[in-house]
Coordinates of C-alpha atoms and ligand atoms in Angstrom, one line a residue:
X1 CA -11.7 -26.5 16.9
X2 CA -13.5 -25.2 14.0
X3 CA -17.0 -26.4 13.1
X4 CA -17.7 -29.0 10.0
X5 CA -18.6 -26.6 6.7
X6 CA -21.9 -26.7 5.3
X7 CA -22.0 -27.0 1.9
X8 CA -25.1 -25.2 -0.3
X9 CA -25.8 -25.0 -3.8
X10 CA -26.7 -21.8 -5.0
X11 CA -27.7 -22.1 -8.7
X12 CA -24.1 -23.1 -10.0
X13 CA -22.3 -21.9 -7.4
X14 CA -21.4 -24.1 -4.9
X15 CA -20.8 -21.7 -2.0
X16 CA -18.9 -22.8 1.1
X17 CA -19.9 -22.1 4.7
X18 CA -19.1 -22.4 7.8
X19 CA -21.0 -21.9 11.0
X20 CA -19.2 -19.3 13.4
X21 CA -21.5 -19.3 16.7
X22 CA -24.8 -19.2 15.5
X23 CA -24.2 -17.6 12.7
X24 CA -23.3 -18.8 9.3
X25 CA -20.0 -17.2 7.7
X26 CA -18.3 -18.1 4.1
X27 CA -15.5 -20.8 4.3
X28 CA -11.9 -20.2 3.9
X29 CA -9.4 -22.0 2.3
X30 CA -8.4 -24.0 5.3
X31 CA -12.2 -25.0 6.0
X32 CA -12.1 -26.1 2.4
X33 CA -8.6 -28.8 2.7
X34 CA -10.4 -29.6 5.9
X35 CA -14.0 -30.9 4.6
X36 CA -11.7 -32.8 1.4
X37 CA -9.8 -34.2 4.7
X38 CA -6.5 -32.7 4.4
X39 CA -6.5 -30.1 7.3
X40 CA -4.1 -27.2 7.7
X41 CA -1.3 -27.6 9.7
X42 CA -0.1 -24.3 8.6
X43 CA -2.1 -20.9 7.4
X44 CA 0.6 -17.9 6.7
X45 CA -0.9 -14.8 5.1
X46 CA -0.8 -11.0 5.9
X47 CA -4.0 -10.6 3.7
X48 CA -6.6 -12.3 5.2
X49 CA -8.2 -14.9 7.6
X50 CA -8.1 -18.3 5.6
X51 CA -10.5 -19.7 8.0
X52 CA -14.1 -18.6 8.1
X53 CA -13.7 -18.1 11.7
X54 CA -10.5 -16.8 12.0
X55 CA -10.2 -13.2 13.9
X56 CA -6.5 -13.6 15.4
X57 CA -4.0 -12.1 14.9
X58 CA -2.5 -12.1 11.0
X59 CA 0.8 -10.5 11.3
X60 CA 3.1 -8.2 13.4
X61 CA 4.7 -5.6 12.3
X62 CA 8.1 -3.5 14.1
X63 CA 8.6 0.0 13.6
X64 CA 11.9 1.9 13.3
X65 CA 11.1 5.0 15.7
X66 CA 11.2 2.6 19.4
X67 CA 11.1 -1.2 18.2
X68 CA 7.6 -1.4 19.3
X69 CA 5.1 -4.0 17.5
X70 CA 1.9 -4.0 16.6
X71 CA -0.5 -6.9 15.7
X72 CA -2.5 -6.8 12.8
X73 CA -5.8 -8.8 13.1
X74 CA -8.9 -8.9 9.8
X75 CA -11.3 -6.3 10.4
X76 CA -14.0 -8.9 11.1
X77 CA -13.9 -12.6 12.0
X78 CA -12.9 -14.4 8.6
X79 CA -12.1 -10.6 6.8
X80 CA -9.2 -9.0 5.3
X81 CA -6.5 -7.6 7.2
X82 CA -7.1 -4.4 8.8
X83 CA -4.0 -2.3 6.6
X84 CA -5.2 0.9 8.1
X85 CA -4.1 0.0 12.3
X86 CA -0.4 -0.6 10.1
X87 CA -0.6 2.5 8.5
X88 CA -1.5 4.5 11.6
X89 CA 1.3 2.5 13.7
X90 CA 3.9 3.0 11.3
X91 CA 3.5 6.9 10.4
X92 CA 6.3 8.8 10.3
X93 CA 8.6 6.0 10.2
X94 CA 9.3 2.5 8.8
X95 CA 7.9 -0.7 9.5
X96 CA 9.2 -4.1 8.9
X97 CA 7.1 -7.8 8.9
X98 CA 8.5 -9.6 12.3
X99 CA 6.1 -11.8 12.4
X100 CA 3.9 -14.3 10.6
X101 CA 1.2 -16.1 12.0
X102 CA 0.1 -19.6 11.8
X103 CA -3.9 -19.6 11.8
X104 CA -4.1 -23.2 11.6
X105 CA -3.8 -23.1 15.8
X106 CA -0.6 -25.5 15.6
X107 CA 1.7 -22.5 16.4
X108 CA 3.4 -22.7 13.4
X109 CA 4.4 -19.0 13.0
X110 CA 7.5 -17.9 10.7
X111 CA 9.8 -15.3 12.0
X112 CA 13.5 -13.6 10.6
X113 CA 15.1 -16.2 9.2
X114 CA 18.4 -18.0 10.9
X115 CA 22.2 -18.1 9.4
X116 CA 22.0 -21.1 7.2
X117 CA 24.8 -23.5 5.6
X118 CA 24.5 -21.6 2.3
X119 CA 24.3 -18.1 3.4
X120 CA 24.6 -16.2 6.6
X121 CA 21.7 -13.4 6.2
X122 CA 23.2 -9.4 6.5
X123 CA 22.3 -8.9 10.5
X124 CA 24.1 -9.5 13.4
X125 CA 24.4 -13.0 14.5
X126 CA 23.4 -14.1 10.7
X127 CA 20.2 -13.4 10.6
X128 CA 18.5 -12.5 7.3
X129 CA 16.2 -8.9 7.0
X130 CA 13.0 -8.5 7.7
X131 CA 10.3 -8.1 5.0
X132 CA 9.0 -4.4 4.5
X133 CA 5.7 -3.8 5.8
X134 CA 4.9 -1.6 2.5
X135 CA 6.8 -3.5 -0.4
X136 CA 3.3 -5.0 -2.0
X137 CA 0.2 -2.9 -1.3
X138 CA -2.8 -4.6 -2.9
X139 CA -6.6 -4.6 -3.0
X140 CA -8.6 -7.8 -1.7
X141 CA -12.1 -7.6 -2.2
X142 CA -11.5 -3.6 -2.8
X143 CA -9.8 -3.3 0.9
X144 CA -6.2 -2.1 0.8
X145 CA -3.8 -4.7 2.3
X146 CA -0.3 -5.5 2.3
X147 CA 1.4 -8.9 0.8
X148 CA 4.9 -9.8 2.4
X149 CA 7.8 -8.4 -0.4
X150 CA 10.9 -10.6 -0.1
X151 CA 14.1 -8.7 -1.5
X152 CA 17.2 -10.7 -2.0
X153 CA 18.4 -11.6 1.8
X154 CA 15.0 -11.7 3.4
X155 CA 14.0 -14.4 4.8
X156 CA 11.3 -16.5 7.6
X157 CA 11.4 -19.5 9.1
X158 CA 10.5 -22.1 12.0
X159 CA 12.3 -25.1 12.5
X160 CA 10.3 -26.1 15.0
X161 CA 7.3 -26.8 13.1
X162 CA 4.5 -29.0 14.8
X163 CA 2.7 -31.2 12.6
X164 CA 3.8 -30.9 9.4
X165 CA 4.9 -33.5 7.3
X166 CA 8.3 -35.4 8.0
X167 CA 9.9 -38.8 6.0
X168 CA 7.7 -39.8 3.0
X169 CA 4.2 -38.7 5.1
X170 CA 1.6 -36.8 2.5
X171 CA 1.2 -33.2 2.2
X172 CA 0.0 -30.5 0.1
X173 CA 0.3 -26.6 0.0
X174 CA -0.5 -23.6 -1.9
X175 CA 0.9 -19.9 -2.3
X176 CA -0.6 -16.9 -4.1
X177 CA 2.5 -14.9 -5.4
X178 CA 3.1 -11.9 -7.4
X179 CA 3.7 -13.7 -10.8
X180 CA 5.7 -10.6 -12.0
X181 CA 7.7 -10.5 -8.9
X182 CA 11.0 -13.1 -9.4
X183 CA 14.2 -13.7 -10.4
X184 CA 16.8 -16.0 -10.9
X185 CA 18.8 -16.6 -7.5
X186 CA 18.4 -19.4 -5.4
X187 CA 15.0 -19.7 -3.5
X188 CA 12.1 -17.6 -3.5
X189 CA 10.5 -20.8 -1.9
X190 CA 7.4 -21.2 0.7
X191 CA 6.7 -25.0 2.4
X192 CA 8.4 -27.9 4.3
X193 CA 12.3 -27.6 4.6
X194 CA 15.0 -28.6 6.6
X195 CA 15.0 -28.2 10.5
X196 CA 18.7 -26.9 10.4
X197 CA 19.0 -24.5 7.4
X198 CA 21.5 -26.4 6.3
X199 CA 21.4 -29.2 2.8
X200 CA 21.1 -32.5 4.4
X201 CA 20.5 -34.5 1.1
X202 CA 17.9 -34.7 -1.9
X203 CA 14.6 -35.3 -0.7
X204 CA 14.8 -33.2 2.4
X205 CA 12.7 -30.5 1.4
X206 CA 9.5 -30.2 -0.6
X207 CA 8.3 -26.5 -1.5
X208 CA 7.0 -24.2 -3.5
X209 CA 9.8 -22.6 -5.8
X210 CA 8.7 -19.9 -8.3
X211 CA 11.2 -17.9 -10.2
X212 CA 13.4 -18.5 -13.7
X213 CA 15.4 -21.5 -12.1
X214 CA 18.3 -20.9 -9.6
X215 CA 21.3 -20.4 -12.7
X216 CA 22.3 -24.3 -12.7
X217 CA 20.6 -24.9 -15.7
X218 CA 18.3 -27.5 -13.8
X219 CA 14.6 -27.1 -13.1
X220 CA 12.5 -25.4 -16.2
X221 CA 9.4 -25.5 -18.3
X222 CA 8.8 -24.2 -21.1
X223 CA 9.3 -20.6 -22.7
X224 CA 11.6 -18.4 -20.4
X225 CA 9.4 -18.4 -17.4
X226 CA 9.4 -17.6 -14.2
X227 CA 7.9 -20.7 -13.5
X228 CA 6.2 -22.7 -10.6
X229 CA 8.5 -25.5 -9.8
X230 CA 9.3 -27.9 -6.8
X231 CA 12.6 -27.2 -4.3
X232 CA 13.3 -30.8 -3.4
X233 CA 17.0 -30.2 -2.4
X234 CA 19.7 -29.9 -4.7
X235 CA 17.3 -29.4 -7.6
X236 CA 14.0 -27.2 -8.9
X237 CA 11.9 -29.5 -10.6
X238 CA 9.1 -28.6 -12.9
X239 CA 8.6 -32.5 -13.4
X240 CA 10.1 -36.3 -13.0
X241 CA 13.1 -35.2 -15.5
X242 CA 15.5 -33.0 -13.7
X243 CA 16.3 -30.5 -16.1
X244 CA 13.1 -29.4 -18.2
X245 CA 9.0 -30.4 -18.4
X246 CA 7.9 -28.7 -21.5
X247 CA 4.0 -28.9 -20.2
X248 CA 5.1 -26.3 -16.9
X249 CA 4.4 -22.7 -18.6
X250 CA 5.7 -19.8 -18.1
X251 CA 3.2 -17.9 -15.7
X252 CA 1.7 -14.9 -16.5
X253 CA -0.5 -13.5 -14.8
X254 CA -0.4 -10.7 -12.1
X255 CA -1.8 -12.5 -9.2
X256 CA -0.6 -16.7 -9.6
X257 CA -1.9 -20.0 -7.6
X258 CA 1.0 -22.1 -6.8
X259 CA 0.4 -25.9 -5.7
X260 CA 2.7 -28.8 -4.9
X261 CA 1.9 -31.9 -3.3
X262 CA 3.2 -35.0 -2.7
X263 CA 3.1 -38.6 -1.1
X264 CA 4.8 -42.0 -1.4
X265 CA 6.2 -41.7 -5.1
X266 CA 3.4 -39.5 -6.1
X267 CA 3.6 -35.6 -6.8
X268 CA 2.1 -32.6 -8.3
X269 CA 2.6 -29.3 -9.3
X270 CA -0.5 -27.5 -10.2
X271 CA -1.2 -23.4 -11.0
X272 CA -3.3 -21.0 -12.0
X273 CA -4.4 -17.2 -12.2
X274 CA -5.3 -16.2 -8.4
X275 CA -7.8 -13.5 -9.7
X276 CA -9.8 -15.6 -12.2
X277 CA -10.3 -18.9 -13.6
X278 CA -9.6 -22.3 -12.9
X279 CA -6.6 -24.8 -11.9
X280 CA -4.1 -26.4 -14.3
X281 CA -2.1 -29.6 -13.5
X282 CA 1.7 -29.0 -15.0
X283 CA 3.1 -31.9 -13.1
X284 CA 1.2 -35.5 -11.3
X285 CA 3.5 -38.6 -11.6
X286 CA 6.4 -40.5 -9.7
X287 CA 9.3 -39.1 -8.2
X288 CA 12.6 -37.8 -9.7
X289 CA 15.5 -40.3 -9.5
X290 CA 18.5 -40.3 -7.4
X291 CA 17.0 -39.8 -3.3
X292 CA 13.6 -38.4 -4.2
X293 CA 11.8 -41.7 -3.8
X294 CA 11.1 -41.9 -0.6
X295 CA 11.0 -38.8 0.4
X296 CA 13.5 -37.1 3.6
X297 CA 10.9 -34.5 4.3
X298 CA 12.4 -32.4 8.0
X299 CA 9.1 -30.4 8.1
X300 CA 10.5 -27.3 8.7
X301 CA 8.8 -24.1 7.0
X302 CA 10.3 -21.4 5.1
X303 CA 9.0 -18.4 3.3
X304 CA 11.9 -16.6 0.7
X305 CA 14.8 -18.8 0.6
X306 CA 15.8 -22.2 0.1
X307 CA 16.4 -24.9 2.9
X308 CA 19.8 -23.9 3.3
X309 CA 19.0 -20.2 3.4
X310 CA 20.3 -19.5 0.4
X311 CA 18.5 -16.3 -0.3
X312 CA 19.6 -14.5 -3.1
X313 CA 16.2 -14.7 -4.4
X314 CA 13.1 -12.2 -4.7
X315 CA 9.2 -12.6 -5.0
X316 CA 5.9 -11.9 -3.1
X317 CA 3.7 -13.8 -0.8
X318 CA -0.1 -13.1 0.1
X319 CA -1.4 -16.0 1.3
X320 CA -0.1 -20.1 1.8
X321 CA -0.8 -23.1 4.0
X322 CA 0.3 -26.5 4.7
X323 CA -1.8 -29.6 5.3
X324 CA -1.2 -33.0 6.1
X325 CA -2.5 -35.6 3.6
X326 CA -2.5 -35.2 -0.2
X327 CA -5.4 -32.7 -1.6
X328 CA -7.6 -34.3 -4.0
X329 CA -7.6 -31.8 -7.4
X330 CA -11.6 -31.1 -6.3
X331 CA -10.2 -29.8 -2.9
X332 CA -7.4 -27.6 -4.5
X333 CA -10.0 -26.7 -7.2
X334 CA -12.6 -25.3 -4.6
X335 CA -9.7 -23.6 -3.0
X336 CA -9.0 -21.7 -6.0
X337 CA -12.6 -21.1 -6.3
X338 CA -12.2 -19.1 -2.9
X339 CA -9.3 -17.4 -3.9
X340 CA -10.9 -16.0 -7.1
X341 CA -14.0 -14.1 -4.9
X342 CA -11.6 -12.8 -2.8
X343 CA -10.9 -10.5 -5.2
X344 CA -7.2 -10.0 -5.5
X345 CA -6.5 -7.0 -7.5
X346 CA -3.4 -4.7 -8.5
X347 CA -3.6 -0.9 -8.1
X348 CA -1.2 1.1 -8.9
X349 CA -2.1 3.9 -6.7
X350 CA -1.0 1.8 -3.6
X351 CA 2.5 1.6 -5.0
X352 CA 3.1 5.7 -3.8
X353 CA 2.0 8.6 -1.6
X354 CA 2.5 12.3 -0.5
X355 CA 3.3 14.7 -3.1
X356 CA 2.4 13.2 -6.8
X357 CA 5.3 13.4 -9.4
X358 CA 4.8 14.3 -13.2
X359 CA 6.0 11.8 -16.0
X360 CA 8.1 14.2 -17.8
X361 CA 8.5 16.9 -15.7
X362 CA 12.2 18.3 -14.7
X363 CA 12.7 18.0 -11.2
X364 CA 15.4 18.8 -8.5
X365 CA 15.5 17.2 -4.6
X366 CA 16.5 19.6 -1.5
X367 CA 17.4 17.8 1.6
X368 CA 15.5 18.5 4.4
X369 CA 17.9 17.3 7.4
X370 CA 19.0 21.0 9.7
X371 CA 22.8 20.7 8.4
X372 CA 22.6 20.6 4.9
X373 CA 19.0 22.3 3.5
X374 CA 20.6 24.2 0.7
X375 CA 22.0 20.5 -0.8
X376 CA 20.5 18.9 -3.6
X377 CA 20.7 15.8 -4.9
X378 CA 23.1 16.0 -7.4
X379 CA 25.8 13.6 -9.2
X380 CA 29.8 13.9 -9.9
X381 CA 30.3 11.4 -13.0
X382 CA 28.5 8.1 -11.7
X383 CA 28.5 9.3 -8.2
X384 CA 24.6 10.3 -7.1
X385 CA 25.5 13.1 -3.9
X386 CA 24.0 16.4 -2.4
X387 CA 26.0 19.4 -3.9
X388 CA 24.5 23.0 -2.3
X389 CA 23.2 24.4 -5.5
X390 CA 21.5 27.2 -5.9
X391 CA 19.9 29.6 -9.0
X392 CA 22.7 31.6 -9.6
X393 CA 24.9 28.5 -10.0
X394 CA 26.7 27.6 -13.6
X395 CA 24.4 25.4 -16.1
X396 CA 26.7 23.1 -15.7
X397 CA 26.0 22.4 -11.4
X398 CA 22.3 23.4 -12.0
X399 CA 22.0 20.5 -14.5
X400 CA 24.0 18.0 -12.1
X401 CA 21.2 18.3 -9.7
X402 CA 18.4 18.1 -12.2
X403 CA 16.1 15.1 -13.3
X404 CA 13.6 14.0 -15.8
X405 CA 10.7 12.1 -13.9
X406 CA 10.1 8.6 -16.1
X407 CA 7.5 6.1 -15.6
X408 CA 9.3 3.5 -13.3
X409 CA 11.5 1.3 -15.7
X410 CA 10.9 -1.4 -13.4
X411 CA 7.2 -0.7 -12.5
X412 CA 5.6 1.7 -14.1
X413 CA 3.3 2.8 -10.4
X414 CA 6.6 4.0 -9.8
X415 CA 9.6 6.3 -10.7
X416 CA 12.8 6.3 -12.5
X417 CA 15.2 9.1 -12.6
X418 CA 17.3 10.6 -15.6
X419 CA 19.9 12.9 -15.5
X420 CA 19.4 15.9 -17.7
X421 CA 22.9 16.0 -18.5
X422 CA 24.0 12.8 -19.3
X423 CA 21.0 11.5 -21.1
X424 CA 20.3 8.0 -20.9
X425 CA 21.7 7.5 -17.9
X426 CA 19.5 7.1 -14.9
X427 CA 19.9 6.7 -11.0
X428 CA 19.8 3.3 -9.5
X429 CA 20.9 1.2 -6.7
X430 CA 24.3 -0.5 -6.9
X431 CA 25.8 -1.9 -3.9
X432 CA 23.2 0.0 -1.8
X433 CA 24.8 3.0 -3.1
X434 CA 22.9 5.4 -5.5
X435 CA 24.4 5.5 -9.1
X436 CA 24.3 6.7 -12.5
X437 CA 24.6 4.1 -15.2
X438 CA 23.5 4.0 -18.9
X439 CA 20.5 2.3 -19.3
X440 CA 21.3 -0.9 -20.4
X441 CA 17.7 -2.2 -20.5
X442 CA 18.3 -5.8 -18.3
X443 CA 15.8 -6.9 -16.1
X444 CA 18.1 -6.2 -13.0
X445 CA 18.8 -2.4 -14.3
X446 CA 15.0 -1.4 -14.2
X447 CA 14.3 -2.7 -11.0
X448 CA 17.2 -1.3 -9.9
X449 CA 16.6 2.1 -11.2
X450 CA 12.8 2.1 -10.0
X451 CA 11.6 4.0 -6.3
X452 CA 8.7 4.4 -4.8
X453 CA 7.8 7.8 -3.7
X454 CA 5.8 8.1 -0.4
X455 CA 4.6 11.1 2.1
X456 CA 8.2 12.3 3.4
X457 CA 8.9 10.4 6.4
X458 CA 10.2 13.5 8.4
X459 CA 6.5 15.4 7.4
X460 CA 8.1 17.2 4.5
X461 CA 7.9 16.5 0.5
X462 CA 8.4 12.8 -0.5
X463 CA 11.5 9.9 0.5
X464 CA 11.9 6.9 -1.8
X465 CA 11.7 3.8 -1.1
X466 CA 13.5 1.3 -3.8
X467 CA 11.3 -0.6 -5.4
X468 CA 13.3 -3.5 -5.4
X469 CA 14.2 -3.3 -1.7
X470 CA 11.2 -1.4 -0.2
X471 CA 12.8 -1.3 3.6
X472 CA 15.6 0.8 1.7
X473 CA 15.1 4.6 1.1
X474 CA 17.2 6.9 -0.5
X475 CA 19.3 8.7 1.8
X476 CA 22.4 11.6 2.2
X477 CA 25.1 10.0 4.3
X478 CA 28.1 12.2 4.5
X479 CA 26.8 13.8 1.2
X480 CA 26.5 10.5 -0.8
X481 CA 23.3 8.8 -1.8
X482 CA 22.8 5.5 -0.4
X483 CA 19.5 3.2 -0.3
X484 CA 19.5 2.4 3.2
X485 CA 17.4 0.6 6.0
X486 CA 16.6 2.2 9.2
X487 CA 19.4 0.0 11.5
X488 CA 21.1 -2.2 8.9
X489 CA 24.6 -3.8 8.7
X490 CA 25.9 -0.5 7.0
X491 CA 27.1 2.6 8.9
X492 CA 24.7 4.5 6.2
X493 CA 21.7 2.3 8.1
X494 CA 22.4 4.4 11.1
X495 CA 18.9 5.3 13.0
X496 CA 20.7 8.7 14.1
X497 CA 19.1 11.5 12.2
X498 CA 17.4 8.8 9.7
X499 CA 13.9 9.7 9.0
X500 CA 15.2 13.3 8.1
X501 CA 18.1 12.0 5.7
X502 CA 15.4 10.3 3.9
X503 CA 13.2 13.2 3.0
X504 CA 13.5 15.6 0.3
X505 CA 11.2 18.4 -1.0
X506 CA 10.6 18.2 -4.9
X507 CA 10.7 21.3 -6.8
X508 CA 11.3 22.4 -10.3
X509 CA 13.9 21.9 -11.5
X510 CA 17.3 24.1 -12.0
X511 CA 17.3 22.9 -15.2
Ligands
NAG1 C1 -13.1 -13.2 18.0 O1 -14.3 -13.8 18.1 C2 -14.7 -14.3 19.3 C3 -16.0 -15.0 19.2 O2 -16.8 -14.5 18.2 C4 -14.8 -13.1 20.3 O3 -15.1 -13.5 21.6 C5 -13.5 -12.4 20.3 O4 -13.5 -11.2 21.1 C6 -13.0 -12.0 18.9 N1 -11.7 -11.4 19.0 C7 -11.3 -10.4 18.3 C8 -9.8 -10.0 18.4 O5 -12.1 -9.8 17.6
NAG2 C1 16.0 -1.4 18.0 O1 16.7 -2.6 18.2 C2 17.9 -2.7 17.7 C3 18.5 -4.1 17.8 O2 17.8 -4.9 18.7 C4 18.8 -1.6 18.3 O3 20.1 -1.7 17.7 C5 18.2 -0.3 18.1 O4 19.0 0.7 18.8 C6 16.8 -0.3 18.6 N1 16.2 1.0 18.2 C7 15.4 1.7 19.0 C8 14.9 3.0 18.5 O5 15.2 1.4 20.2
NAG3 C1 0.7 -28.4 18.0 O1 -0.5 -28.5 17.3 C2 -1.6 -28.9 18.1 C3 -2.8 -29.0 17.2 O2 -2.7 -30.1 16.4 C4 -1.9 -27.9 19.2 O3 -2.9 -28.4 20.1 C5 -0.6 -27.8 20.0 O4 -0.8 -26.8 21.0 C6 0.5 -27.4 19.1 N1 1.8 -27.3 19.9 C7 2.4 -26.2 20.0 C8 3.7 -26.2 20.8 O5 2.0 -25.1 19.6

């Protein structure tokens, strides 16, 4: 389907290309495992083509107001994704990721994930969330576009996979992650997987796992990670020993090149930094005892959880594949080569829009829906809610419903909150209700204290979207705060009146 790449030397650059038509175009990654002869069967990303001359369709996105999709295809044959036809679809509401699509032409898309014998996801019939459409806003060659954010509970899949590898058969795959995006539940995973979401034995899964291990004290390298290991069922491995390979480092960098690969009694992991530099190998030897030799592989895909859907775990994807056959290191290599000039780079200005906030500055939040404009948000002890307040009010109220603006704890493109009475003590997300808790500087109280303020959904000052759960906004619901999704599995998802409870004009504050 694709023509045979033409490889040039260009002073010591060994530059890749592909013929598209007449014309000549740069390879992709997938053009690369193909001339090394280890095709794609899979090619996931919501960033760019990884073919040279790929123009499909990347992604679909579903937007709160009517359901409605959109496809989101590169901006030119082999190109980045075109971010700006998501951004016009999904003003003045929300948008989720429904769909990712294979590019590989095997039709191995991954959609919501399925109940699976670990966890049933938080939807009706079991089914785990969808993946914000604005979680992880990056630049690719300077071109905004979008990676796919998985909170805890989100999850893709297909369990019908066509031509991926099954038994002991060879296969390798790659991710680029977000190597400061993890933690340490049970599976931010991408690759092969069982077909029924449910553990059918060791050996039955082979995929990318990156995170600090999944709390059973199995599966590390060395320093406190997070760590690019391998989810073979019933065990993250970072080597052939089961519980720790000192050579797999902790990673990093912003931007991270995951690899595993593996064939008869042969695997690898291998990693790198996705924006510069070369590979490393952490891992290439025999199999792990006790079912792993030979493999079980089901060739199912998944992107978030593990094989059973256990999907407590958190992380972001911009770009994977699968292929069938085992990648020499020169293959992977060039891939990373490609990777590297496409330019992967964080800015922190994509992380917010619509009015800016000031580090420092005292603010207070009216709420904007037609019953309740004179409300503020407010708190009563550790209870964040809209109290009317006004200037004539007692210190005491005026300070309830005033906050000092911080860097975000958890990121600093983004916000926390402080109350100005109760110093120390910031809002956050517990339960998917809003909070105030003592800062008690954990990993999990940062991100949970950290929202991203965007244009107000409603046309009017800013909403927040958590940074931790980006489909989750802070909302009044029967005058308590809540982070909640527009339609969710909570009554304070409702649709009704949503993209009004969700906006709030920023002012001074009372105090
Ligand atoms: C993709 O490229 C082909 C051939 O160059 C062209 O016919 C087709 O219209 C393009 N599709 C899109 C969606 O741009
Ligand atoms: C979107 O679909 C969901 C479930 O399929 C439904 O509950 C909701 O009412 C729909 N929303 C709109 C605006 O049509
Ligand atoms: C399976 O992949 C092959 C390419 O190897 C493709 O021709 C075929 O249409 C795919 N089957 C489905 C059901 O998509």
């Amino acid at each position: 389907m694709f023509s045979k790449p033409i490889r040039e030397r260009v002073g010591v650059v060994t530059l890749g290309l592909v013929a598209v038509g007449s014309q000549l175009v740069a390879a992709g990654p997938c053009d690369i495992y193909a001339s090394g002869g280890t095709p794609c069967v899979a090619a996931h990303s919501t960033t760019r083509s990884l073919y040279g001359s790929y123009n499909g369709s990347l992604y679909q996105v579903r937007r709160g107001s009517d359901n409605a999709t959109i496809n989101i295809a590169p901006l030119s044959t082999g190109g980045v994704a075109n971010a700006a036809a998501q951004d016009t679809f999904c003003k003045s509401t929300t948008c989720l990721i429904s769909i990712i699509y294979d590019q590989s032409g095997h039709g191995n898309h991954i959609t919501q994930a399925p109940p699976g014998g670990a966890a049933q996801g938080p939807l009706p019939g079991g089914l785990d969330n969808l993946a914000s459409a604005i979680g992880a806003p990056v630049r690719l060659n300077g071109q905004k576009v979008y990676g796919t954010f998985i909170a805890p509970f989100t999850g893709y899949r297909n369990n019908d996979a066509n031509g991926t590898a099954t038994g002991d058969a060879a296969e390798g795959m790659y991710a680029v992650f977000d190597g400061t995006h993890y933690n340490t539940a049970c599976c931010f995973d991408y690759g092969n997987a069982e077909t029924n979401s449910r553990d059918t034995g060791n050996g039955h899964m082979e995929a990318i796992y990156f995170g600090t291990g999944d709390g059973s004290g199995r599966g590390t390298g060395s320093g406190s990670g997070p760590w690019i290991m391998a989810d073979l069922e019933n065990g993250l491995f970072s080597g052939f020993d089961p519980i720790n390979n000192p050579a797999d480092p902790t990673i990093t960098s912003r931007f991270v090149t995951a690899i595993i690969k593996g064939e008869p009694n042969l695997w690898a992991i291998r990693g790198g930094n996705s924006a510069s530099g070369s590979l490393s190998t952490y891992y290439s030897g025999v199999r792990p005892n006790n079912g792993y030799q030979p493999m079980s592989k089901e060739g199912a895909i998944i992107l978030g959880t593990g094989g059973d859907n256990s999907d407590g775990a958190q992380g972001t994807f911009y770009e994977g594949v699968m292929t069938t056959g085992y990648p020499s290191d020169a293959t992977e290599n060039s891939v990373q080569a490609d990777i590297v000039a496409a330019k992967y780079t964080y800015d922190p200005s994509l992380m917010t829009s619509g009015p800016a906030l000031t580090v420092g500055s005292h603010i207070s939040l009216r709420a904007t829906t037609a019953c309740c404009t004179t409300r503020y948000i407010a708190h009563t002890g550790g209870t964040v809610n809209t109290q009317v307040v006004s200037s004539s009010d007692s210190t005491a109220l005026k300070q309830q419903a005033s906050w000092i603006v911080h860097a975000g704890l958890g990121n600093s493109a983004c916000f926390s909150f402080e109350s100005v009475d109760t110093p120390g003590n910031y809002i956050r997300h517990s339960n998917y209700a809003l909070v105030l808790n003592a800062n008690d500087g954990s990993k999990i109280f940062s991100e949970d204290a950290t929202f991203c303020p965007q244009a107000g959904i409603n046309g009017q000052g800013n909403s927040f979207h958590s940074w931790s759960y980006p489909a989750r906004w802070w909302r009044h619901y029967n005058a308590i705060g809540y982070i909640a999704a527009n339609g969710g599995e909570h009554d304070f998802d409702s649709p009704t009146s949503f993209n009004d409870d969700v906006s709030f004009v920023v002012s001074a504050g009372f105090a």
